[in-house]
Structures are given as structure tokens and as C-alpha cells.
Short mmCIF file of C-alpha atoms in Angstrom, two decimals:
data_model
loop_
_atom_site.label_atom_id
_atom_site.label_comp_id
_atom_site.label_asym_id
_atom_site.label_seq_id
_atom_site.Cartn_x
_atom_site.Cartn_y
_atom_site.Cartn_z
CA UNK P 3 0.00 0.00 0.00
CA UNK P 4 3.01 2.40 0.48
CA UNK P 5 3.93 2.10 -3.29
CA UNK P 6 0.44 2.88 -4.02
CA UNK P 7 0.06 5.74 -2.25
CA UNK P 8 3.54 7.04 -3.08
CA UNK P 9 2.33 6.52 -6.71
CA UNK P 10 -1.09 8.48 -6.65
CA UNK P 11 1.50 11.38 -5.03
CA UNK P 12 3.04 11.35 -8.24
CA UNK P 13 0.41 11.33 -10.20
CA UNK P 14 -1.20 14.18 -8.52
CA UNK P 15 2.50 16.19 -8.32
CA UNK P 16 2.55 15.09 -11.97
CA UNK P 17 -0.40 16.60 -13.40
CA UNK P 18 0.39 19.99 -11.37
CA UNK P 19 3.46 20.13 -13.13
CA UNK P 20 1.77 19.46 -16.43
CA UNK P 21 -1.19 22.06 -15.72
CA UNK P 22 1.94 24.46 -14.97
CA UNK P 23 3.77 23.99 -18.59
CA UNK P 24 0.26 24.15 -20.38
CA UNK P 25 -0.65 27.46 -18.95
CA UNK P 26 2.79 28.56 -20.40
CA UNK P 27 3.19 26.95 -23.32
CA UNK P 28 2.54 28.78 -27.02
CA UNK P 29 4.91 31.76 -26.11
CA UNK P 30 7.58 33.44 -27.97
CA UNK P 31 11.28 33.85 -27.96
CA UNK P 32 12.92 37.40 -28.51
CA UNK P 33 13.37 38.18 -32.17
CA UNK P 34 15.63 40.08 -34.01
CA UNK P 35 14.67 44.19 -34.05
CA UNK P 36 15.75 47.40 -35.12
CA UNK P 37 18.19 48.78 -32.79
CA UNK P 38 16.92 50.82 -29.81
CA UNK P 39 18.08 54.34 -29.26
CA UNK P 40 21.33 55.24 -29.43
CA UNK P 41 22.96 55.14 -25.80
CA UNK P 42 19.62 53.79 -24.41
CA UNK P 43 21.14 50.86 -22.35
CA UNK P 44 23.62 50.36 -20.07
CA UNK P 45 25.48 47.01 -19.15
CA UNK P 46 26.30 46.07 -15.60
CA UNK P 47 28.99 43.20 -15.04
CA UNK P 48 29.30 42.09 -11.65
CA UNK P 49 32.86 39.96 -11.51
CA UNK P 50 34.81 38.77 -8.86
CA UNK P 51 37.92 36.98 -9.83
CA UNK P 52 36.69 36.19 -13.35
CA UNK P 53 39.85 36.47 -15.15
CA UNK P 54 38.92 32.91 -17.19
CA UNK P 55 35.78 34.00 -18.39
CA UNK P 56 35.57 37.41 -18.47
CA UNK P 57 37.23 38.28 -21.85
CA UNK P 58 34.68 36.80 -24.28
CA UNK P 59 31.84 38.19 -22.36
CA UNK P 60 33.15 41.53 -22.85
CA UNK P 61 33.80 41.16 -26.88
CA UNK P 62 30.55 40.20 -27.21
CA UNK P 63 29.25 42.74 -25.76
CA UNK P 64 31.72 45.49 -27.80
CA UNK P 65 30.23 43.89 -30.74
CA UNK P 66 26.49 45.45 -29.68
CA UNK P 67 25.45 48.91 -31.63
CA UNK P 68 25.62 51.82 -30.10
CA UNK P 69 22.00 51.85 -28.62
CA UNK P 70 24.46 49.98 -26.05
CA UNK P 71 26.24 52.79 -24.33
CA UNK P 72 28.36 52.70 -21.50
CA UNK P 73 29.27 49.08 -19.88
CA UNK P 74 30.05 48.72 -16.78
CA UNK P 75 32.46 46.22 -15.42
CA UNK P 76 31.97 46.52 -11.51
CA UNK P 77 34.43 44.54 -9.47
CA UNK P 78 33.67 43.43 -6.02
CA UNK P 79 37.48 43.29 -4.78
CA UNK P 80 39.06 40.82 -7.12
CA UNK P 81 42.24 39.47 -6.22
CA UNK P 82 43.54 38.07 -9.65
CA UNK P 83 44.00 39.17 -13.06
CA UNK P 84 39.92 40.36 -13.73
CA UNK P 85 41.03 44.25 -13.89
CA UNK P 86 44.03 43.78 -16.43
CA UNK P 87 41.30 41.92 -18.65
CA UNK P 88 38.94 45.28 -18.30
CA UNK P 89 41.82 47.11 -19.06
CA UNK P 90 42.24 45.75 -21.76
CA UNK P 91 39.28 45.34 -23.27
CA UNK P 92 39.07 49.12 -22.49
CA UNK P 93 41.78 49.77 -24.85
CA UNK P 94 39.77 48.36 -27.81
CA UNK P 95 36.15 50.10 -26.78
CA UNK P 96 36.09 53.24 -24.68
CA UNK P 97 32.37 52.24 -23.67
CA UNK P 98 33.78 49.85 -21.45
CA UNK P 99 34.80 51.23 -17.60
CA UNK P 100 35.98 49.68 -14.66
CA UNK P 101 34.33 50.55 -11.13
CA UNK P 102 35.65 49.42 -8.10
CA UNK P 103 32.60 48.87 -5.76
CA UNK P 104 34.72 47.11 -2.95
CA UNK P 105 33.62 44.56 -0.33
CA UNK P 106 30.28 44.08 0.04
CA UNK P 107 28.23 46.10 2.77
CA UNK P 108 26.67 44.59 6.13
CA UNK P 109 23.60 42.59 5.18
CA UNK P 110 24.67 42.20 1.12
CA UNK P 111 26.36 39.79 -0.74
CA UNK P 112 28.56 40.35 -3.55
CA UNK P 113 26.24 39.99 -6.80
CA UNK P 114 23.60 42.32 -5.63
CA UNK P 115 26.05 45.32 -4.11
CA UNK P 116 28.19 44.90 -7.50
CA UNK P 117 24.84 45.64 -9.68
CA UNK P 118 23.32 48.30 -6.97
CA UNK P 119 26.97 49.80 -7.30
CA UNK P 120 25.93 50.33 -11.18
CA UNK P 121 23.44 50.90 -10.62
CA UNK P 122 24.05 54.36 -9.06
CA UNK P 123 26.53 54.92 -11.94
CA UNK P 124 24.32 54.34 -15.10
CA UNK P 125 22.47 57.22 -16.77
CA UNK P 126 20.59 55.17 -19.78
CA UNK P 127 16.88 54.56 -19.91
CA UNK P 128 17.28 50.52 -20.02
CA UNK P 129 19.85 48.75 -17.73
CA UNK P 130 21.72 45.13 -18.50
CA UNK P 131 22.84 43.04 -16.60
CA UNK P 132 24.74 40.47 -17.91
CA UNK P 133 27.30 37.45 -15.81
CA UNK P 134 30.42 37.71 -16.94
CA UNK P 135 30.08 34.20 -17.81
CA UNK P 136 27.78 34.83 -20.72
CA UNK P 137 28.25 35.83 -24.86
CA UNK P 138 25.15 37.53 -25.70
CA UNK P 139 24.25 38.08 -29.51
CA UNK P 140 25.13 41.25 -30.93
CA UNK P 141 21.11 41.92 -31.00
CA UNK P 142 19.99 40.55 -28.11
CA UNK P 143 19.83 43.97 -26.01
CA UNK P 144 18.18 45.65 -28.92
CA UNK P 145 15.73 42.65 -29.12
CA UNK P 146 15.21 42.52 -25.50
CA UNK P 147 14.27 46.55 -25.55
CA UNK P 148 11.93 46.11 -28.09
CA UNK P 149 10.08 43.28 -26.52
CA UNK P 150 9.74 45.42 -23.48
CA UNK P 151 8.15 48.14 -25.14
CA UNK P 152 5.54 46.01 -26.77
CA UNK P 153 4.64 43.91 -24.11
CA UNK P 154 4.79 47.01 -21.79
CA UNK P 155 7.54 45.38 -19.45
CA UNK P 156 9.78 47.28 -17.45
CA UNK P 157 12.05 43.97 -16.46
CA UNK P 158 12.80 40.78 -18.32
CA UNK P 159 15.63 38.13 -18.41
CA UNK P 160 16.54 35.35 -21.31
CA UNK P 161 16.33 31.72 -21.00
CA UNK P 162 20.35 31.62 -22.00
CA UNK P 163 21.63 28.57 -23.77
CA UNK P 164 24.25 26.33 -21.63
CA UNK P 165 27.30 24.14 -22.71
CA UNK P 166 28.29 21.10 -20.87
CA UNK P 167 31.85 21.02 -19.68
CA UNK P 168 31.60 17.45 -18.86
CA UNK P 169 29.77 14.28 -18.65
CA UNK P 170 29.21 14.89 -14.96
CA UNK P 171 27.32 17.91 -16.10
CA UNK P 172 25.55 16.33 -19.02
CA UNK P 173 23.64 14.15 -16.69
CA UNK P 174 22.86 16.99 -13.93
CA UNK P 175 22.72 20.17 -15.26
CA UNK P 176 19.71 19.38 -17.57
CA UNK P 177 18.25 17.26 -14.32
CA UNK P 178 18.46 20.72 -12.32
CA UNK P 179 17.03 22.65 -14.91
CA UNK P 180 13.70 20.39 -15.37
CA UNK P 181 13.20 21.17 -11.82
CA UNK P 182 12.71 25.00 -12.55
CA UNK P 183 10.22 23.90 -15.41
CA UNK P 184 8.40 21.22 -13.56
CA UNK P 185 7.80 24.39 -10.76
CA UNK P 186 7.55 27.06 -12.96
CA UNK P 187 6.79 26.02 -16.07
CA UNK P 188 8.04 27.18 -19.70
CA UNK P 189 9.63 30.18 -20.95
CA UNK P 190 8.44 33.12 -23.37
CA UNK P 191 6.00 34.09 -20.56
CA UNK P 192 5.10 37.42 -19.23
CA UNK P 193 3.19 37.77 -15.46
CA UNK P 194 2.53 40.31 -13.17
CA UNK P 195 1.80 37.65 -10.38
CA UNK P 196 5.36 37.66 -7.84
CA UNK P 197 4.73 33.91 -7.28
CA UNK P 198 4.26 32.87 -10.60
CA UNK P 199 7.56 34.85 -11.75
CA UNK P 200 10.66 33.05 -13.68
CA UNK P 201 14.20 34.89 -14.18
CA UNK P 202 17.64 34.62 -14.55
CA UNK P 203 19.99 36.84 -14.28
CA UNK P 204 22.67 35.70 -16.49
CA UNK P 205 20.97 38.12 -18.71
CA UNK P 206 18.67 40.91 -17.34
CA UNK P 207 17.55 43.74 -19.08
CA UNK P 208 15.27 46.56 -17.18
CA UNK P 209 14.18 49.75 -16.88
CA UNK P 210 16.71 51.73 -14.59
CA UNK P 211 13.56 54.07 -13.20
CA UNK P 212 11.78 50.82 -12.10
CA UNK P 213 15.04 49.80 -10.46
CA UNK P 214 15.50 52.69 -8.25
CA UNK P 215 11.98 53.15 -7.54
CA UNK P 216 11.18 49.65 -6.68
CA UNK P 217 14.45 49.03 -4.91
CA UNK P 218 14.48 45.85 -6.21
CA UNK P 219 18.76 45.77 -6.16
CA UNK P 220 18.33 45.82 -2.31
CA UNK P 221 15.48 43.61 -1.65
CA UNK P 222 17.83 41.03 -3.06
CA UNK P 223 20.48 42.18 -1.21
CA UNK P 224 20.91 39.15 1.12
CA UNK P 225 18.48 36.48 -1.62
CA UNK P 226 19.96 33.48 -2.33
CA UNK P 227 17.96 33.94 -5.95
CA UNK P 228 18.94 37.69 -6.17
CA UNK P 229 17.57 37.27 -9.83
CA UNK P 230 14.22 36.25 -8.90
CA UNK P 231 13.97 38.39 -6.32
CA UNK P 232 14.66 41.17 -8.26
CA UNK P 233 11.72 40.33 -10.79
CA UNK P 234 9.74 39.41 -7.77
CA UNK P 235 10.34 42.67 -6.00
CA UNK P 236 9.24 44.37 -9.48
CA UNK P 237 6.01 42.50 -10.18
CA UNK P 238 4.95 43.26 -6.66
CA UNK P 239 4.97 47.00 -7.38
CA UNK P 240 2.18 46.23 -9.82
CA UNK P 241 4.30 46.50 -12.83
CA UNK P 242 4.81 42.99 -15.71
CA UNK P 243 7.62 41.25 -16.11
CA UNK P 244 8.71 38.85 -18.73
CA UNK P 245 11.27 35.68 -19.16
CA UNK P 246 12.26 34.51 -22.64
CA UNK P 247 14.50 32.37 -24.53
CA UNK P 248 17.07 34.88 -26.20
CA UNK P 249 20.62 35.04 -28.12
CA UNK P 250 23.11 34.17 -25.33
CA UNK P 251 25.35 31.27 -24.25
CA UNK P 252 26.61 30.68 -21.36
CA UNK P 253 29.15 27.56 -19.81
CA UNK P 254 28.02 28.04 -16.08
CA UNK P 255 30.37 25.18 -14.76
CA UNK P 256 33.78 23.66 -15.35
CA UNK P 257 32.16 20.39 -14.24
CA UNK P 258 29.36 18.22 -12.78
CA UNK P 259 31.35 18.71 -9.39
CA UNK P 260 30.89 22.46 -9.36
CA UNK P 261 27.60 22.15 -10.95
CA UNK P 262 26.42 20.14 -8.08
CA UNK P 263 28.77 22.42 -5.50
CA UNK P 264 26.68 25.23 -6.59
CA UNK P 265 23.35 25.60 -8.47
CA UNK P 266 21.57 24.03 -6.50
CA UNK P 267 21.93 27.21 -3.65
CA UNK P 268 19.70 29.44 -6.32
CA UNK P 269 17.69 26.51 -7.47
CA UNK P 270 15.66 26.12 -3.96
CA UNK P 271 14.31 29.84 -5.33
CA UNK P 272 13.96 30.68 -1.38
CA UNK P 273 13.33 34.07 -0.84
CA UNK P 274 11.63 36.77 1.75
CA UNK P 275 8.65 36.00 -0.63
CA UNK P 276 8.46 32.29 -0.07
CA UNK P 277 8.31 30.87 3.09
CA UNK P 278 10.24 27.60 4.45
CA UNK P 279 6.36 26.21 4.44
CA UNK P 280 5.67 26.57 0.91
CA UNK P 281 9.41 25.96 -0.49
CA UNK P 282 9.16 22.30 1.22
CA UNK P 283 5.36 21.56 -0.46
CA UNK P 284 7.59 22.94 -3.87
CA UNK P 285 10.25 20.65 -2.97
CA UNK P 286 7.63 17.80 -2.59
CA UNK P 287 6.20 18.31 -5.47
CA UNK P 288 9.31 18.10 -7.84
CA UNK P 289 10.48 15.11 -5.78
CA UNK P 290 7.13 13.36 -6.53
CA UNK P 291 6.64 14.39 -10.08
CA UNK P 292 10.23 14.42 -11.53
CA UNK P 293 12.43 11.87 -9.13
CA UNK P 294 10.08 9.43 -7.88
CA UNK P 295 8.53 8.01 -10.98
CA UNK P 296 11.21 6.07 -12.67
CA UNK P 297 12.23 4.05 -9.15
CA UNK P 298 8.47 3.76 -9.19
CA UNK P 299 8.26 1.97 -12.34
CA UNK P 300 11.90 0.02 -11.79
CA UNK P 301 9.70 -1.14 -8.15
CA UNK P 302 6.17 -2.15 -10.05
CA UNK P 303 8.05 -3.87 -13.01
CA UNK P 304 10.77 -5.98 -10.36
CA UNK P 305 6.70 -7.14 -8.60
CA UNK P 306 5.88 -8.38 -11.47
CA UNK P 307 2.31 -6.84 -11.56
CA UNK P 308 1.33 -9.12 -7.95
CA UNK P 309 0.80 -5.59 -6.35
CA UNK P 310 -2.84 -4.27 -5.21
CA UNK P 311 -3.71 -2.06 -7.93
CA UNK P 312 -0.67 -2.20 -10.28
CA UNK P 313 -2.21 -1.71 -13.36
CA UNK P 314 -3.31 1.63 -12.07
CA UNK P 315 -0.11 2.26 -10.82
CA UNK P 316 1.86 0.94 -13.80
CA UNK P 317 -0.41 3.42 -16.06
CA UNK P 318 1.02 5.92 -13.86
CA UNK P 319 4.09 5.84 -13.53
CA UNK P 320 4.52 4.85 -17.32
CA UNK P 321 2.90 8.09 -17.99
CA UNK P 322 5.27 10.28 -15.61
CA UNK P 323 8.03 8.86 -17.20
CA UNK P 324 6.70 9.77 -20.49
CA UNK P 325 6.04 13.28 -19.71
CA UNK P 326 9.79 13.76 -18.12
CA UNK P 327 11.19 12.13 -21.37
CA UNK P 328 8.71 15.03 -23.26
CA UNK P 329 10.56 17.56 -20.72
CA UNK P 330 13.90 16.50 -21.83
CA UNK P 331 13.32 16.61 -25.58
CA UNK P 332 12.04 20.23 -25.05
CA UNK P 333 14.40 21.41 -22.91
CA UNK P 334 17.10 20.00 -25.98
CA UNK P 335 16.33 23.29 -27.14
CA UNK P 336 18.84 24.80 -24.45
CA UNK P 337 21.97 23.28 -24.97
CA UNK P 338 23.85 24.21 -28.49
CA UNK P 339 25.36 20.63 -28.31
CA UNK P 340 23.85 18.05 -26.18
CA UNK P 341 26.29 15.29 -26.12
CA UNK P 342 24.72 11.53 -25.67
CA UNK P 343 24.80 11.39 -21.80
CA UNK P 344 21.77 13.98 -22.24
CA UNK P 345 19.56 12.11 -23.03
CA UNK P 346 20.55 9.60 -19.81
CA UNK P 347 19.87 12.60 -17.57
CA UNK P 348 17.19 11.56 -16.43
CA UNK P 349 18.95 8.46 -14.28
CA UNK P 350 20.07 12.01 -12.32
CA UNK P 351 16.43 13.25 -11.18
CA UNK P 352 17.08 11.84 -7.63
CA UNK P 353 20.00 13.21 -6.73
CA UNK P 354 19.82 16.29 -8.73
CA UNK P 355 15.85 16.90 -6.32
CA UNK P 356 18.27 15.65 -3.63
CA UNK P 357 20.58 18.60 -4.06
CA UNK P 358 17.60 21.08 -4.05
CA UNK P 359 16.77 20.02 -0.94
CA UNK P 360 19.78 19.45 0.67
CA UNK P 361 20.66 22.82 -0.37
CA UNK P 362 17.38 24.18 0.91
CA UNK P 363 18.65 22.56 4.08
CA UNK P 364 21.72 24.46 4.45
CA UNK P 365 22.10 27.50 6.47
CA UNK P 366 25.77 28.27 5.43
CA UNK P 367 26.54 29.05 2.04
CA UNK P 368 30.22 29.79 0.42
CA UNK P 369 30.85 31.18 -3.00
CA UNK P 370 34.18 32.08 -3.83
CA UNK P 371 35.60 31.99 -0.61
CA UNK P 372 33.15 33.97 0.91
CA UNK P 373 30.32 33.29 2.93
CA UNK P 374 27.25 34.02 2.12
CA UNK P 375 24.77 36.78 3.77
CA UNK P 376 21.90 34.39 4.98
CA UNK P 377 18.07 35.97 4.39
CA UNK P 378 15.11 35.90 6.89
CA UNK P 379 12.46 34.12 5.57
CA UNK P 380 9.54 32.87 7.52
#
């Protein structure tokens, strides 16, 4: 009877999911436009010891029109070679600057002080914020601009696509991400409702009025998920926000180890607008509806069919596993080249869910050496 009731979890976690991706399914991803106005947006790059990365983040964003105007490398006390890189990549584009913001304030962590830092320093209508991990398109900014003008958003962020370092990450990193669409669903949406909002802040791109009015930079000053936050914070004032599948790659991990080390801390989505009451039912939901299923049908198909009611409960767990096997051909989309350990990344559902939680757990963070500013929630 435990296996049957486990399995009629699923199946009821299940069809939430589903009901979640159909009510955001049919959407659009950003198109190519005409360029916006010239020296309408600023960039802000938060970096801290990105001396690796940082160099083909910054070409690709010299390559942008000049609708892109000043960009803003903003360095949170780096202690390798991250400023000689700005420097120079200065010397080939004088939109680029370097500002030191120094060590985070009480209460903030790094991320969030390096962008409100920009923040304060930007004078262009539309502000982006882009990791300085990611190569957007030459267009994407323009895009994202017009997108927000005829939706009537002031903030929205791009589904970015990722490259696998590794096999390690071949099997999670696509695990983790189908636990952000099993609990939020699909991208190319637009909502004005704070708990139905999905972000990322790899790429950001919002108005810098909304920004400072909202003070949506220092509600996520302490957020584990400063990116959600921040679109959180905005659709709370009343205004729309949008998330979409855009021109920009991004290699977020130098393996499955440091995939596993650290998305999971943003993944939990845990935030002063989600308390530890609701992030657990969350958490039960994606470990019903994404992790359980397969060991569910491994269980049912090792009884040989002798159990109470396990036709019923073959039927469901067949179709669970059909519906995260849907997930992962969709989410195909998002990696540029999906080597074949992809498609066995679904054998990683338990332990990616695990890491969720386990990180959810956690009271201590480190990134980088540092630890972590911890936010109240209830």
C-alpha cells in the first residue's frame, strides 16, 4: 500500500506540473529588431575573480550597436587578473569602464552590491545586466528593448543557452534545470503575479527608473535567488515582467562537481517572498513528479504486476516517465550541443531533487571563498 500511495503522489504532483507547462506553453522567444536608441542601455557586469571567463563576455558585448552605451564592469574586490582583462578590453572600446565597488556592505552579498553599485553609476533609460560568464548576440539587447516596449515590461531576463563542460554535467545540469520547469513552467512568458515569476539573471535587461523606484537591487540584497527576487520585488509594485528564450550562451560550470557544488543554492528559489512552508510543499512536489517516478516503475516492473492495484499504478508511472522524457526533448532546445549522456539525464532526477533540498537545508553558504549573507524568511 506504500507504493500505491507514493504513486497516486506522483500522479497528482505530476499533473500539477503538467497544468503548470500548459498554462505557459505557445509563447515566444525574442526576435531580431531594429536597434533601440542610441545610448539607451547600459550594461552592468558584476565579476569577482573572473579572469577565465571574463574576456569573451566583454567582446561580445563590444560587438552590440551603439543603442548599447556605456558598460560597466563593476568589481567586487578581485584578487587576480579580472582588472588587467577590463583594461584591456578598455583599450579596444572606450564604452567599457571599470568601477571598483569594494567589499560588500553589512547585510549584502557580492552579486547584488556589485549591480546596486551600477546601478548608481548608469544614466541610460534601459539597464543590462549580464554574468560575466555569458556571450550575448550582438542583437539581443536591442531585441530585449523592443520586446519590453511592446509587451509594456519594465524587467525581463533570457532563457540563456548552456554548454556542458563534462559528462558529470551532461547528466545533472539538464536534471536541475527540469526542476525549474516542472515548478515554474516554460519560458516566453510574461506575469505580473510575484509567485508565478521566472528569471535569470545571467541576462537581465530593465528599466533603470523601475530599479530605483522599486528598490528591487536591495530587496535582493541578502536572496539566495537575487535574480528572482529582483523580478519578484518588481512584479509586486504592480508592474509585468517577462522571461524569454534569447541570443546568449553561457558555460556556467567547469564540471558536474561544481555544478552540483553550486546551483543548486539558487535553485531552492527561497526568498523573503516564499516561506520555508511553501518551499518544502515545492520541494515535494518536484520530488514526486520528476524523481520518484522512474524508481516507481523500476519497483512495479521488479513485482511483477502481484501488487494491489498495479495496473493503475503501472499506467502511472509509465505516464510520468513519459512526460519527463517530453521535458527533456524540449528542454534539448537549451543546450547548443547536447552530447549523448543527455539524453541519460534523467537516471540524475534523484539526486539532482536531492541537491535542491539538501541545499534548501543548508544554512551556510560559500561562493568564492566567501560566505554568504543568509536571508530571513519565515
Amino acid at each position: 500500500m506504500l507504493l500505491l500511495a507514493a504513486t497516486v503522489l506522483e500522479g497528482l504532483a505530476g499533473l500539477r506540473a503538467l497544468a503548470r507547462m500548459a498554462t505557459t506553453f505557445g509563447g515566444s522567444a525574442l526576435a531580431p529588431s531594429p536597434p533601440a536608441a542610441a545610448g539607451s542601455i547600459d550594461a552592468i557586469v558584476p565579476v569577482l575573480n573572473e579572469e577565465r571567463r571574463l574576456a569573451p563576455a566583454l567582446a561580445a558585448l563590444a560587438a552590440c550597436g551603439p543603442s548599447l552605451g556605456t558598460i560597466l564592469v563593476v568589481d567586487g574586490g578581485s584578487t587576480d587578473r579580472t582588472r588587467d582583462v577590463v583594461l584591456a578590453a578598455r583599450a579596444r572600446d572606450s564604452r567599457i569602464r571599470l568601477v571598483d565597488a569594494g567589499l560588500p556592505g553589512p547585510g549584502w552579498n557580492g552579486k547584488a552590491w556589485n549591480l546596486a553599485a551600477g546601478l548608481a553609476l548608469s544614466q541610460a533609460t534601459w539597464i543590462a545586466t549580464i554574468d560575466a560568464d555569458v556571450r550575448i548576440g550582438a542583437g539581443l539587447l536591442d531585441a530585449a528593448v523592443a520586446r519590453a516596449q511592446r509587451d509594456r515590461l519594465v524587467l525581463l531576463s533570457v532563457a540563456t543557452r548552456q554548454e556542458l563542460a563534462d559528462i558529470g554535467a551532461a547528466l545533472l545540469h539538464p536534471a536541475l534545470l527540469t526542476t525549474l520547469v516542472y515548478r515554474a513552467g516554460l519560458p516566453n512568458v510574461v506575469t505580473g503575479d510575484p509567485g508565478r515569476v521566472q528569471a535569470n539573471g545571467q541576462v537581465m535587461v530593465a528599466s533603470r527608473e523601475t530599479l530605483r523606484e522599486t528598490g528591487a537591487l536591495a530587496a535582493a540584497r541578502a536572496s539566495r535567488c537575487e535574480d528572482v527576487t529582483i523580478a519578484r520585488t518588481v512584479a509586486a509594485s504592480g508592474a509585468r515582467v517577462g522571461f524569454f528564450e534569447g541570443d546568449a550562451t553561457v558555460r556556467m560550470h567547469d564540471s558536474g562537481a561544481e555544478c552540483a557544488a553550486n546551483w543548486p543554492r539558487s535553485l531552492t528559489l527561497l526568498d523573503g517572498f516564499v516561506g520555508r512552508g511553501k518551499l518544502a510543499f515545492a520541494l515535494a512536489e518536484v520530488l514526486f513528479a520528476q524523481a520518484l517516478p522512474l524508481p516507481t516503475l523500476a519497483l512495479i516492473a521488479l513485482d511483477g504486476g502481484h501488487a494491489p492495484y498495479a495496473r493503475t499504478m503501472l499506467a502511472i508511472a509509465v505516464a510520468l516517465v513519459a512526460m519527463r522524457l517530453g521535458v527533456l526533448a524540449g528542454t534539448r532546445r537549451a543546450y547548443p550541443h547536447a552530447p549523448p549522456a543527455y539524453w541519460l539525464s534523467p537516471l540524475a532526477d534523484l539526486p539532482a531533487v536531492a541537491l535542491v533540498i539538501a541545499s534548501a537545508l543548508r544554512r551556510t553558504h560559500r561562493w568564492r571563498g566567501r560566505t554568504l549573507v543568509t536571508e530571513g524568511v519565515a
